[in-house]
PDB file of C-alpha atoms in Angstrom:
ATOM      1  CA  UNK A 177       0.451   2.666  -4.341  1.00 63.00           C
ATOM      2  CA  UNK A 178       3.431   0.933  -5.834  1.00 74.00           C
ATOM      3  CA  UNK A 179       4.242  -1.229  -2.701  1.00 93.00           C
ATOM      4  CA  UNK A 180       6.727  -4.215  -3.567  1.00 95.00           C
ATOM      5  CA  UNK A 181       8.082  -4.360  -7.089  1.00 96.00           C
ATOM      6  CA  UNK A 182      10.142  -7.297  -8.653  1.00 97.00           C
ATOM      7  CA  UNK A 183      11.265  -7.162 -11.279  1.00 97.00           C
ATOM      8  CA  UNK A 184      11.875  -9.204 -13.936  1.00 97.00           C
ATOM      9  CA  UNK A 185       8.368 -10.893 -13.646  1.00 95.00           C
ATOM     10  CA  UNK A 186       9.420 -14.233 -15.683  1.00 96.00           C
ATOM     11  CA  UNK A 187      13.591 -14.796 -16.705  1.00 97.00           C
ATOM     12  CA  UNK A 188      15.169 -17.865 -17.897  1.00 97.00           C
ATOM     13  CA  UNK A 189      18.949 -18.428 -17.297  1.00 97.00           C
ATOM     14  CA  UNK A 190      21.722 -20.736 -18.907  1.00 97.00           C
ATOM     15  CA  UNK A 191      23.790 -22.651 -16.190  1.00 98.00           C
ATOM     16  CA  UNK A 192      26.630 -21.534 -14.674  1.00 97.00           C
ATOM     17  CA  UNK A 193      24.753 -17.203 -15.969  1.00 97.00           C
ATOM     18  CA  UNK A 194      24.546 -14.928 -13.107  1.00 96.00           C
ATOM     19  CA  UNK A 195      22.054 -12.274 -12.851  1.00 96.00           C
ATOM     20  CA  UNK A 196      20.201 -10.002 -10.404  1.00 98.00           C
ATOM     21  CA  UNK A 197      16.411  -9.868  -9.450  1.00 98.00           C
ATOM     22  CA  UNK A 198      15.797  -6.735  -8.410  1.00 98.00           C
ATOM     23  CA  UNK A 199      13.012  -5.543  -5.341  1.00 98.00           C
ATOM     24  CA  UNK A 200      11.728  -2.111  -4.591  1.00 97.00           C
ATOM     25  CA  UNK A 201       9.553  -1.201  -1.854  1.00 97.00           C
ATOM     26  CA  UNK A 202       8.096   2.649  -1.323  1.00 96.00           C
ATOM     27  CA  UNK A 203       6.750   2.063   1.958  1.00 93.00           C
ATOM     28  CA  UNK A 204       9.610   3.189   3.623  1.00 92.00           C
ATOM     29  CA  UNK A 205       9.655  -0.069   5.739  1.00 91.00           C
ATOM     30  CA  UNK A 206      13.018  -1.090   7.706  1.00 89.00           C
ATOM     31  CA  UNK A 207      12.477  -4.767   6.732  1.00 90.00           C
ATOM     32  CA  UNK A 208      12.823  -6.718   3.854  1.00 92.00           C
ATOM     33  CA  UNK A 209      13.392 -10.356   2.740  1.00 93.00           C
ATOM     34  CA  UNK A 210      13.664 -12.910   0.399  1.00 95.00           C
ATOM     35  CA  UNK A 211      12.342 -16.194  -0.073  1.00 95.00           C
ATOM     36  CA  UNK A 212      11.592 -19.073  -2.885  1.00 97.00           C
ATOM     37  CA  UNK A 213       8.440 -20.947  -3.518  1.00 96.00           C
ATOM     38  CA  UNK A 214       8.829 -24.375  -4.633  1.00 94.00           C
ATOM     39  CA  UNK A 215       5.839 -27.076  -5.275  1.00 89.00           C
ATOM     40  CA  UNK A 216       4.918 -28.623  -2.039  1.00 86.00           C
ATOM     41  CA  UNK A 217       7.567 -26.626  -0.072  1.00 88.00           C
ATOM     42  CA  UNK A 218       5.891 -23.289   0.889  1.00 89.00           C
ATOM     43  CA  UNK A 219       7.821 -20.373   0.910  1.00 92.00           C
ATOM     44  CA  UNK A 220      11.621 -20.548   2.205  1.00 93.00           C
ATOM     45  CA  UNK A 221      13.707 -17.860   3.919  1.00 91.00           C
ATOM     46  CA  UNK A 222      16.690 -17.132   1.331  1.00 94.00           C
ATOM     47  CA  UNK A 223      17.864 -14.010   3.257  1.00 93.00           C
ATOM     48  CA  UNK A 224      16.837 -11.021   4.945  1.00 91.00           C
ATOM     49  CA  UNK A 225      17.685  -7.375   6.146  1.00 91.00           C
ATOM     50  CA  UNK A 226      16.645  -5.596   8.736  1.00 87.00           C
ATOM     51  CA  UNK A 227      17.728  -2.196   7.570  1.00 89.00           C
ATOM     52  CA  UNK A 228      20.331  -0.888   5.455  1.00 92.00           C
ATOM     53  CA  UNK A 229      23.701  -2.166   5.389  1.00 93.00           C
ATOM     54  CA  UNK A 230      22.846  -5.370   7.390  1.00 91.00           C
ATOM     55  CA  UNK A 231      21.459  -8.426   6.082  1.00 92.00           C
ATOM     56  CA  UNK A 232      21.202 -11.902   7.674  1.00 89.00           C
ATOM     57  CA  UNK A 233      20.914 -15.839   6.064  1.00 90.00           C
ATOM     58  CA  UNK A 234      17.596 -17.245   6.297  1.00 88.00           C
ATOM     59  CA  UNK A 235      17.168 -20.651   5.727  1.00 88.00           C
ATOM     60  CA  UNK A 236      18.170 -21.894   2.413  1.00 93.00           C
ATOM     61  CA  UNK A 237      20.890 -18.832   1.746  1.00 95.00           C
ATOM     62  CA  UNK A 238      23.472 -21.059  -0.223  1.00 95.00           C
ATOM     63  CA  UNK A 239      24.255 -19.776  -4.141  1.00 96.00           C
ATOM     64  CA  UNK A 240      22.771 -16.445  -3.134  1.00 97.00           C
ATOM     65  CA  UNK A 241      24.071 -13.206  -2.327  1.00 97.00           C
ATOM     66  CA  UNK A 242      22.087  -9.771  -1.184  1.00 97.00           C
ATOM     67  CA  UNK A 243      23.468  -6.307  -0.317  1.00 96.00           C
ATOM     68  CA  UNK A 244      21.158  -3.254   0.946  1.00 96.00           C
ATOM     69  CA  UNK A 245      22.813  -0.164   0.507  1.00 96.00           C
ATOM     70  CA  UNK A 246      19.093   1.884   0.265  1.00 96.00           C
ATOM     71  CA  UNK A 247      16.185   1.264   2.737  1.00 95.00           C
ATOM     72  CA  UNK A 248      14.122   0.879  -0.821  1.00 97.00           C
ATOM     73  CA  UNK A 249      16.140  -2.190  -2.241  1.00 97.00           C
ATOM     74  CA  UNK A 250      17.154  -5.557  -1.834  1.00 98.00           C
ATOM     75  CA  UNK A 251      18.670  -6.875  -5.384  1.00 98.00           C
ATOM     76  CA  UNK A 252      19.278 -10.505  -4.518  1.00 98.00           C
ATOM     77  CA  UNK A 253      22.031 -11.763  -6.639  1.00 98.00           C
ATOM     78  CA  UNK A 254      22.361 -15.483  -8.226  1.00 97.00           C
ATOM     79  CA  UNK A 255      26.588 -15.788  -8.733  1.00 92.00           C
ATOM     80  CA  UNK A 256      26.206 -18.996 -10.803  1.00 96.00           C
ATOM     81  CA  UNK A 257      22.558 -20.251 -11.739  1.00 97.00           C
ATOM     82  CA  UNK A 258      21.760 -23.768 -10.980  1.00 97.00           C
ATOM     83  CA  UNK A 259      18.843 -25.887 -12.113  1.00 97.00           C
ATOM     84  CA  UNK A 260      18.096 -26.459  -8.389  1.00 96.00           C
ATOM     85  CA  UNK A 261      17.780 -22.665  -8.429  1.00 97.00           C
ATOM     86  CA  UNK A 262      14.557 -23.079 -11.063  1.00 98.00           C
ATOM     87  CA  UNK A 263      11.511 -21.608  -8.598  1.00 97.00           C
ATOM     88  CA  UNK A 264       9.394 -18.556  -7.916  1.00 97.00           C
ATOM     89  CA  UNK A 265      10.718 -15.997  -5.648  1.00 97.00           C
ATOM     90  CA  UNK A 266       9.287 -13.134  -4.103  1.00 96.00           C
ATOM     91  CA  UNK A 267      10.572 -10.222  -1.962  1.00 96.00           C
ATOM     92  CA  UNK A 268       8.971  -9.089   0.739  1.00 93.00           C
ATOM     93  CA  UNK A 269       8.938  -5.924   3.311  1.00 92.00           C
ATOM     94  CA  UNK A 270       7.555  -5.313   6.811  1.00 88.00           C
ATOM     95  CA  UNK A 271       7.750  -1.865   8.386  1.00 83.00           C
ATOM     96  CA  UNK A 272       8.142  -3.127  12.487  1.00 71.00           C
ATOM     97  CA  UNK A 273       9.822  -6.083  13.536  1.00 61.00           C
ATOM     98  CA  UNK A 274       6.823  -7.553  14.748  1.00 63.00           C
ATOM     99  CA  UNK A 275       4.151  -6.853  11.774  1.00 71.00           C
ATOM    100  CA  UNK A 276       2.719  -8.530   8.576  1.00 79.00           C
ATOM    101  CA  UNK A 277       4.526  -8.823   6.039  1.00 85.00           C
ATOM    102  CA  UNK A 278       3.691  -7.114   2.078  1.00 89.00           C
ATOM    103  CA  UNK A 279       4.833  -9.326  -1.152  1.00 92.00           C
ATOM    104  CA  UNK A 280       5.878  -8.528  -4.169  1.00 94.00           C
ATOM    105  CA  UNK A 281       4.117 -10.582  -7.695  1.00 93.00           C
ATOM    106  CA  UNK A 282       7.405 -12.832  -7.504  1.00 95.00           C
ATOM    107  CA  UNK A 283       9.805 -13.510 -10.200  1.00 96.00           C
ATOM    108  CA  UNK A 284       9.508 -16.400 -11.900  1.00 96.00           C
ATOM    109  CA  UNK A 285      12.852 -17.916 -12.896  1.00 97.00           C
ATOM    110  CA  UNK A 286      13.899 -21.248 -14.662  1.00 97.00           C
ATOM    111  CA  UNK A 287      17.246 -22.389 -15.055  1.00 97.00           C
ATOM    112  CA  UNK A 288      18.580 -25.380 -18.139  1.00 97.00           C
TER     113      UNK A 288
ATOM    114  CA  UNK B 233      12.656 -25.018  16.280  1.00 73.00           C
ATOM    115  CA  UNK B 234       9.772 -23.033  14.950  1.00 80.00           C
ATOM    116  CA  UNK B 235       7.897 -24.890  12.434  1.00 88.00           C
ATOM    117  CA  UNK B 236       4.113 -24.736  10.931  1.00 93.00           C
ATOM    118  CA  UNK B 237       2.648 -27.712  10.103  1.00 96.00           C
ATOM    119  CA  UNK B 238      -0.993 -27.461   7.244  1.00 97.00           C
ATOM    120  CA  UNK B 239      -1.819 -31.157   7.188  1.00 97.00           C
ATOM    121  CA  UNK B 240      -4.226 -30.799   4.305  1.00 96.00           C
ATOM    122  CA  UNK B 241      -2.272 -30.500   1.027  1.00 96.00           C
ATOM    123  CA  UNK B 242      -5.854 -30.191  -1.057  1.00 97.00           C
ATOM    124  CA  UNK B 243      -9.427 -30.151  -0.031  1.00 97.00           C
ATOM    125  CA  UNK B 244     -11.962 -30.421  -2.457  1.00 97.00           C
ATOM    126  CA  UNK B 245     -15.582 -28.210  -1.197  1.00 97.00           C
ATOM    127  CA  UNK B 246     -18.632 -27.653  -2.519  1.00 97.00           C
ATOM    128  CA  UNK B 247     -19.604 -24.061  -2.977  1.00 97.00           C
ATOM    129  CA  UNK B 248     -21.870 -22.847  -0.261  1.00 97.00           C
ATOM    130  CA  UNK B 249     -20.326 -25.338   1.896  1.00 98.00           C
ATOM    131  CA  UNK B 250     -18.158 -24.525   5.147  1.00 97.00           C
ATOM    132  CA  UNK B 251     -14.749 -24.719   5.243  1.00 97.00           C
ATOM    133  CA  UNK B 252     -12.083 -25.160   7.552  1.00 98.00           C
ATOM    134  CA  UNK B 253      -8.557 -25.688   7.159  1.00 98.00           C
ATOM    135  CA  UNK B 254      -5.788 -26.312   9.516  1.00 98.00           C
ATOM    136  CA  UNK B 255      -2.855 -24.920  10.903  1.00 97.00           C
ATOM    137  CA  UNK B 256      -0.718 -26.102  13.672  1.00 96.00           C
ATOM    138  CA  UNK B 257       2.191 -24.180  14.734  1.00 93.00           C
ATOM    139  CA  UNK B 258       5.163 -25.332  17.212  1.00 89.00           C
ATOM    140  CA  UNK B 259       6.853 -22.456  18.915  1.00 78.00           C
ATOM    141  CA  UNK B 260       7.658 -21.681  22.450  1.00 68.00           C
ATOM    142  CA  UNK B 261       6.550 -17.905  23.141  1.00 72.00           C
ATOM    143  CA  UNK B 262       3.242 -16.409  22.075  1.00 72.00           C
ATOM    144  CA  UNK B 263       3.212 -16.637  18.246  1.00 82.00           C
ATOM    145  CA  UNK B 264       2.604 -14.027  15.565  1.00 86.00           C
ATOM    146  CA  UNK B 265       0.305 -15.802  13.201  1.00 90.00           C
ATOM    147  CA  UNK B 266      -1.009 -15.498   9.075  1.00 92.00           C
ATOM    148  CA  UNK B 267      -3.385 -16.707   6.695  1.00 96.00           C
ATOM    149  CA  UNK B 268      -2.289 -15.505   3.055  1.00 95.00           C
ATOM    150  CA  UNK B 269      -3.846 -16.787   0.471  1.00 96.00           C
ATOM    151  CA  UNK B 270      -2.327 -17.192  -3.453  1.00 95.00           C
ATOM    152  CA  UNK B 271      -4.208 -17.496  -6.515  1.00 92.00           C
ATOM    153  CA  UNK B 272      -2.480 -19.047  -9.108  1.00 86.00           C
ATOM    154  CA  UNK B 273       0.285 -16.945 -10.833  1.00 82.00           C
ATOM    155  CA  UNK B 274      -0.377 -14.178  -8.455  1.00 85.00           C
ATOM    156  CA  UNK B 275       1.775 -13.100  -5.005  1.00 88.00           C
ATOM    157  CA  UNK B 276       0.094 -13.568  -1.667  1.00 92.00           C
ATOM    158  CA  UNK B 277      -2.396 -11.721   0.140  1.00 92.00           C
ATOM    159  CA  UNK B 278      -3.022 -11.472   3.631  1.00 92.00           C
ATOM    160  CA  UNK B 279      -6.099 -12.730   5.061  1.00 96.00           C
ATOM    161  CA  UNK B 280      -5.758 -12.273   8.739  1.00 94.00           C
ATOM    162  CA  UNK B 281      -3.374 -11.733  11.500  1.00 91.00           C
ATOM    163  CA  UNK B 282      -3.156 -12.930  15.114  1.00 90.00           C
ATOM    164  CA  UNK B 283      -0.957 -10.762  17.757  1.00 83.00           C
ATOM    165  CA  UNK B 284      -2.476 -10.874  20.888  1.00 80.00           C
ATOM    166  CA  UNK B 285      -5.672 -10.312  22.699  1.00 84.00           C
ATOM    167  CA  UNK B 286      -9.183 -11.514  20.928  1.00 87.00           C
ATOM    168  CA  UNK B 287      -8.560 -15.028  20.103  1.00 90.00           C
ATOM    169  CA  UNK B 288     -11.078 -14.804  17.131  1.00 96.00           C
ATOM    170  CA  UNK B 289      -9.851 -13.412  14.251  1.00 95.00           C
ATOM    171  CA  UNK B 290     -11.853 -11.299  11.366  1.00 96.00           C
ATOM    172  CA  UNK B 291     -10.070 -11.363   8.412  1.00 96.00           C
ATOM    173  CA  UNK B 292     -10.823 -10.180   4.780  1.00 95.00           C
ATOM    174  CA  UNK B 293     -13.323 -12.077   2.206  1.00 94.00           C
ATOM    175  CA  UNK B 294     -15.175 -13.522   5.038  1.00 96.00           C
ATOM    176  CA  UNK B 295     -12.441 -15.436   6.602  1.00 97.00           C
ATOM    177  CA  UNK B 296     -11.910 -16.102  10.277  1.00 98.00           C
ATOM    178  CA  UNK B 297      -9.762 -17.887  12.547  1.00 98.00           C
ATOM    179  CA  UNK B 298      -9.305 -19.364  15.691  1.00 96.00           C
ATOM    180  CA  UNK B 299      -5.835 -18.981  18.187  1.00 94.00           C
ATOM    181  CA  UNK B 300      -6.427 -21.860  20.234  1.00 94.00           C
ATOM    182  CA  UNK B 301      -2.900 -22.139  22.424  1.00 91.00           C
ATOM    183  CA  UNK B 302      -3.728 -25.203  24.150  1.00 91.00           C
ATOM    184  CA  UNK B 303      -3.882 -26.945  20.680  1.00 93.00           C
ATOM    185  CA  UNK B 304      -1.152 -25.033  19.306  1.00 93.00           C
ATOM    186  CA  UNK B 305      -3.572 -24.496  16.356  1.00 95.00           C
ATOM    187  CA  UNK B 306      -4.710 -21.421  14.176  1.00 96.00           C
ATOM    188  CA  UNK B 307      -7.255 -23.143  11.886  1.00 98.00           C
ATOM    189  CA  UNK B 308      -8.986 -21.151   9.058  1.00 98.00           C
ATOM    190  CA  UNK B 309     -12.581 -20.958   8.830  1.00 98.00           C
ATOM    191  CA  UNK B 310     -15.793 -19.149   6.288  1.00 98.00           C
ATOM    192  CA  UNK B 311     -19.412 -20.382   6.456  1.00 97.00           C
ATOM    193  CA  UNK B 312     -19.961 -20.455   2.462  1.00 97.00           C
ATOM    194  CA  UNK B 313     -17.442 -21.063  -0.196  1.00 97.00           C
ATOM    195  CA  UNK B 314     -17.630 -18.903  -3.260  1.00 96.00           C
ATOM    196  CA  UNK B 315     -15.819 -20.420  -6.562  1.00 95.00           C
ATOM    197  CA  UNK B 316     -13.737 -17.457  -5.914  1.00 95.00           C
ATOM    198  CA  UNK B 317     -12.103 -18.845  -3.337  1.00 97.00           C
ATOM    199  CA  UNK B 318     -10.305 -21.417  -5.056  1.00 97.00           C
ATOM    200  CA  UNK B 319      -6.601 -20.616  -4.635  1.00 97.00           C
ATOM    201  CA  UNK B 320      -3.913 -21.691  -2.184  1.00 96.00           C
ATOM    202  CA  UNK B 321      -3.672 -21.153   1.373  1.00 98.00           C
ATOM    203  CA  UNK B 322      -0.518 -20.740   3.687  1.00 96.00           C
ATOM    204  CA  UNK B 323      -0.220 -20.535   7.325  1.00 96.00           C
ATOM    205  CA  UNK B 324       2.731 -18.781   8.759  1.00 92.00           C
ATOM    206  CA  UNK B 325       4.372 -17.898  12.036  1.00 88.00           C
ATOM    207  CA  UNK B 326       6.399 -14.759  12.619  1.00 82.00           C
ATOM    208  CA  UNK B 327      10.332 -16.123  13.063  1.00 70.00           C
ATOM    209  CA  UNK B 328      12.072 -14.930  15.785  1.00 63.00           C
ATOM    210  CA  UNK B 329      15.566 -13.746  14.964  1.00 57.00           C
ATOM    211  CA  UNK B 330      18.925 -12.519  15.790  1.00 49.00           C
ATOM    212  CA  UNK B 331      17.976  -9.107  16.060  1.00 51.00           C
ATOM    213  CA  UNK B 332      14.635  -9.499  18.362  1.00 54.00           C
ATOM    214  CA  UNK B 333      11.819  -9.972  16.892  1.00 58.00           C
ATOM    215  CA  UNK B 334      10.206 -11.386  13.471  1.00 57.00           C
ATOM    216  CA  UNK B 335      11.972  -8.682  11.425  1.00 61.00           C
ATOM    217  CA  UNK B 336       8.959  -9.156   9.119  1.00 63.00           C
ATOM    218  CA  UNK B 337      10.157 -13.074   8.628  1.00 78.00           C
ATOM    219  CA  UNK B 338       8.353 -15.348   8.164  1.00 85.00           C
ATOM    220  CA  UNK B 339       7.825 -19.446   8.325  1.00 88.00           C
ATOM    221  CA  UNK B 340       5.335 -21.054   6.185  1.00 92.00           C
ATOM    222  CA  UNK B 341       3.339 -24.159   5.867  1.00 94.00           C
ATOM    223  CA  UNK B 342       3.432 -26.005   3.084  1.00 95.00           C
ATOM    224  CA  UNK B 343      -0.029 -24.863   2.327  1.00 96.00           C
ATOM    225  CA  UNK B 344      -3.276 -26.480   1.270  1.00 97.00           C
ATOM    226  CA  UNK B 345      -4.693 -26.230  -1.948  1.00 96.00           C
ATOM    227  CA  UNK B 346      -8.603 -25.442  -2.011  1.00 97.00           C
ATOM    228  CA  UNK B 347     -10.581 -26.806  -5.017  1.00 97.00           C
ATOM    229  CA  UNK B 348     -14.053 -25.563  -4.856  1.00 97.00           C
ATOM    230  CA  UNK B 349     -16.989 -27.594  -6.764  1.00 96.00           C
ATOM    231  CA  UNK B 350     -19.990 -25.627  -8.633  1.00 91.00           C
TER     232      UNK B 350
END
């Protein structure tokens, strides 16, 4: 069972590079989301979607962009890498509005 | 606002030793409420959930926890520490959103770090 895949696992960016982490899920779940782990912060809401074609801001959405065109993925998109953007993130899914949550390995990304 | 306060950002324990660490949660209908835990490097796995009834949870690994609502609490609990368990813990609440429901969000606590001493 494949369940959440990021990909890439570890990426380093220039400032000012855009790129896309990518998110797969093949649990056919309706929900999926994005957040960023930094030291001493926990994990952050980035954005979300609650099925394709609609996605919402979570908390910290700002440099970020998603789309959801499939139920299976949630690319989130960086437009212009910042060194405040240097953190882990991981993607997430949920099959019911109301249930746990299954994460990804996370994506470890640094930008100089 | 929903928030989840852990006020224990490391806790050192000896193995064999109990543990408990604590969660406190501010939110104004019954909460949906997780322990995952993250070893270092790796994603996180989930320990236990709370919904509704039973307000002792069993999780995996020989964790348990406790919904207390009066104390707005959902502290983490297992009898003996194994060195395994050394890792980081977060506590989260299912976020209530726009569209009803969690929608599988979730808010964390800043979690607490669990050292465990041979």
């Amino acid at each position: 069972n494949a369940g959440v895949t990021q990909t890439p696992k570890f990426q380093v960016l220039k400032t000012g590079q855009s790129m896309t982490l990518q998110c797969a899920q093949d649990m056919n779940h309706e929900y999926m989301s994005w957040y960023r782990q930094d030291p001493g912060m926990g994990l952050r809401l980035i954005h979300y979607s609650v099925g394709a074609g609609i996605t919402d801001q979570g908390e910290v959405p700002n440099g970020y962009n998603v789309s959801r065109s499939t139920t299976e993925d949630f690319p989130l998109r960086l437009l212009s890498a910042a060194p405040s953007q240097t953190s882990v993130y991981f993607c997430a899914s949920a099959g019911d509005s109301n249930t746990e949550a299954f994460f990804g390995q996370g994506t470890r990304l640094t930008v100089v | 606002a929903q928030s989840v306060t852990q006020p224990d950002i490391h806790i050192t324990v000896s193995e064999g030793a109990s543990l408990e660490l604590r969660c406190n949660y501010s939110y104004g209908a019954t909460p949906y409420l997780f322990w995952y835990v993250q070893s270092p490097g790796q994603g996180l796995q989930l320990l236990l959930k709370y919904f509704s009834g039973d307000t002792l949870v069993q999780g995996i690994k020989g964790f348990e926890a406790e919904f207390k609502r009066s104390q707005s609490s959902f502290n983490l609990r297992k009898p003996s520490v194994h060195w395994s368990d050394a890792a980081e813990y977060f506590c989260a609440v299912g976020a209530w959103g726009w569209y009803g429901g969690s929608q599988g969000n979730l808010i964390f606590g800043k979690g607490t770090k669990l050292s465990v001493k041979p």
